Amino acid sequence: MEGTFQFVTGTATMCLYDLASLKHRVEEPSDWWSIPQDELAEVNAGHCLFFNLGADGLYEVAWRVDISETDGEMQEMQGVQVFHLQVPSGSVFLGAAEDVSGGELEPDESCEGITLPLQPGNVACMVSREGNHISLTIKPSAQGHNELDSLIRI
């Protein structure tokens, strides 16, 4: 399964997460993730990946779901960063971070992004960027958390 889409962000951030993983954030203010400690805690727990892009604007994302192998068999590629995510329900949003769950809202068809149907479990997310073009590959993984000291920047 693969595709491309475009989104506009006014927060210079893209997010990827299973909707069930952030149910506990729905009642919080919509910008809860703008607090770096909260953002990093959710990323390290494997609940959400926030990709800080460095600039607002229009981005094109080429995404691919590859179920052929686990991340243990991945080859390192130059410029590619790997992060891990838990997928409890299989309904995974990929798009502008301003559409992340919060403010009593969750992503819907009006949001700047897409919802991917994934197999529940853990996934590895390999991401790279060249200008305003982002490439993202999602593969099954044994690991569902991260151990980062700082926010993700691509």
PDB file of C-alpha atoms in Angstrom, residues 2 17 19 29 45 55 57 70 75 79 83 86 90 96 103 117-118 120 145-146 151:
ATOM      1  CA  GLU A   2       1.434   3.380  -0.974  1.00  0.00           C
ATOM      2  CA  TYR A  17      -0.268   8.348  15.325  1.00  0.00           C
ATOM      3  CA  LEU A  19      -6.140   7.559  17.064  1.00  0.00           C
ATOM      4  CA  PRO A  29      -6.165  22.042  24.801  1.00  0.00           C
ATOM      5  CA  ALA A  45       6.023   6.209  24.764  1.00  0.00           C
ATOM      6  CA  ALA A  55       9.133  25.920   8.435  1.00  0.00           C
ATOM      7  CA  GLY A  57       4.137  25.680   4.329  1.00  0.00           C
ATOM      8  CA  THR A  70      10.353  -6.380  10.097  1.00  0.00           C
ATOM      9  CA  GLN A  75      19.261  -1.769   5.948  1.00  0.00           C
ATOM     10  CA  GLY A  79      19.579  10.461   5.435  1.00  0.00           C
ATOM     11  CA  PHE A  83      11.335   5.934  14.871  1.00  0.00           C
ATOM     12  CA  GLN A  86       2.411   1.673  18.721  1.00  0.00           C
ATOM     13  CA  GLY A  90      -5.060   0.222  13.220  1.00  0.00           C
ATOM     14  CA  ALA A  96      -0.437  18.355   9.870  1.00  0.00           C
ATOM     15  CA  GLY A 103      -9.422  20.505  22.016  1.00  0.00           C
ATOM     16  CA  PRO A 117      -5.592   1.378   7.892  1.00  0.00           C
ATOM     17  CA  LEU A 118      -2.724  -0.574   9.473  1.00  0.00           C
ATOM     18  CA  PRO A 120      -2.455  -3.448  14.965  1.00  0.00           C
ATOM     19  CA  HIS A 145       8.739   3.037  21.848  1.00  0.00           C
ATOM     20  CA  ASN A 146      11.619   5.493  21.422  1.00  0.00           C
ATOM     21  CA  LEU A 151      12.379  16.376  19.656  1.00  0.00           C
TER      22      LEU A 151
END
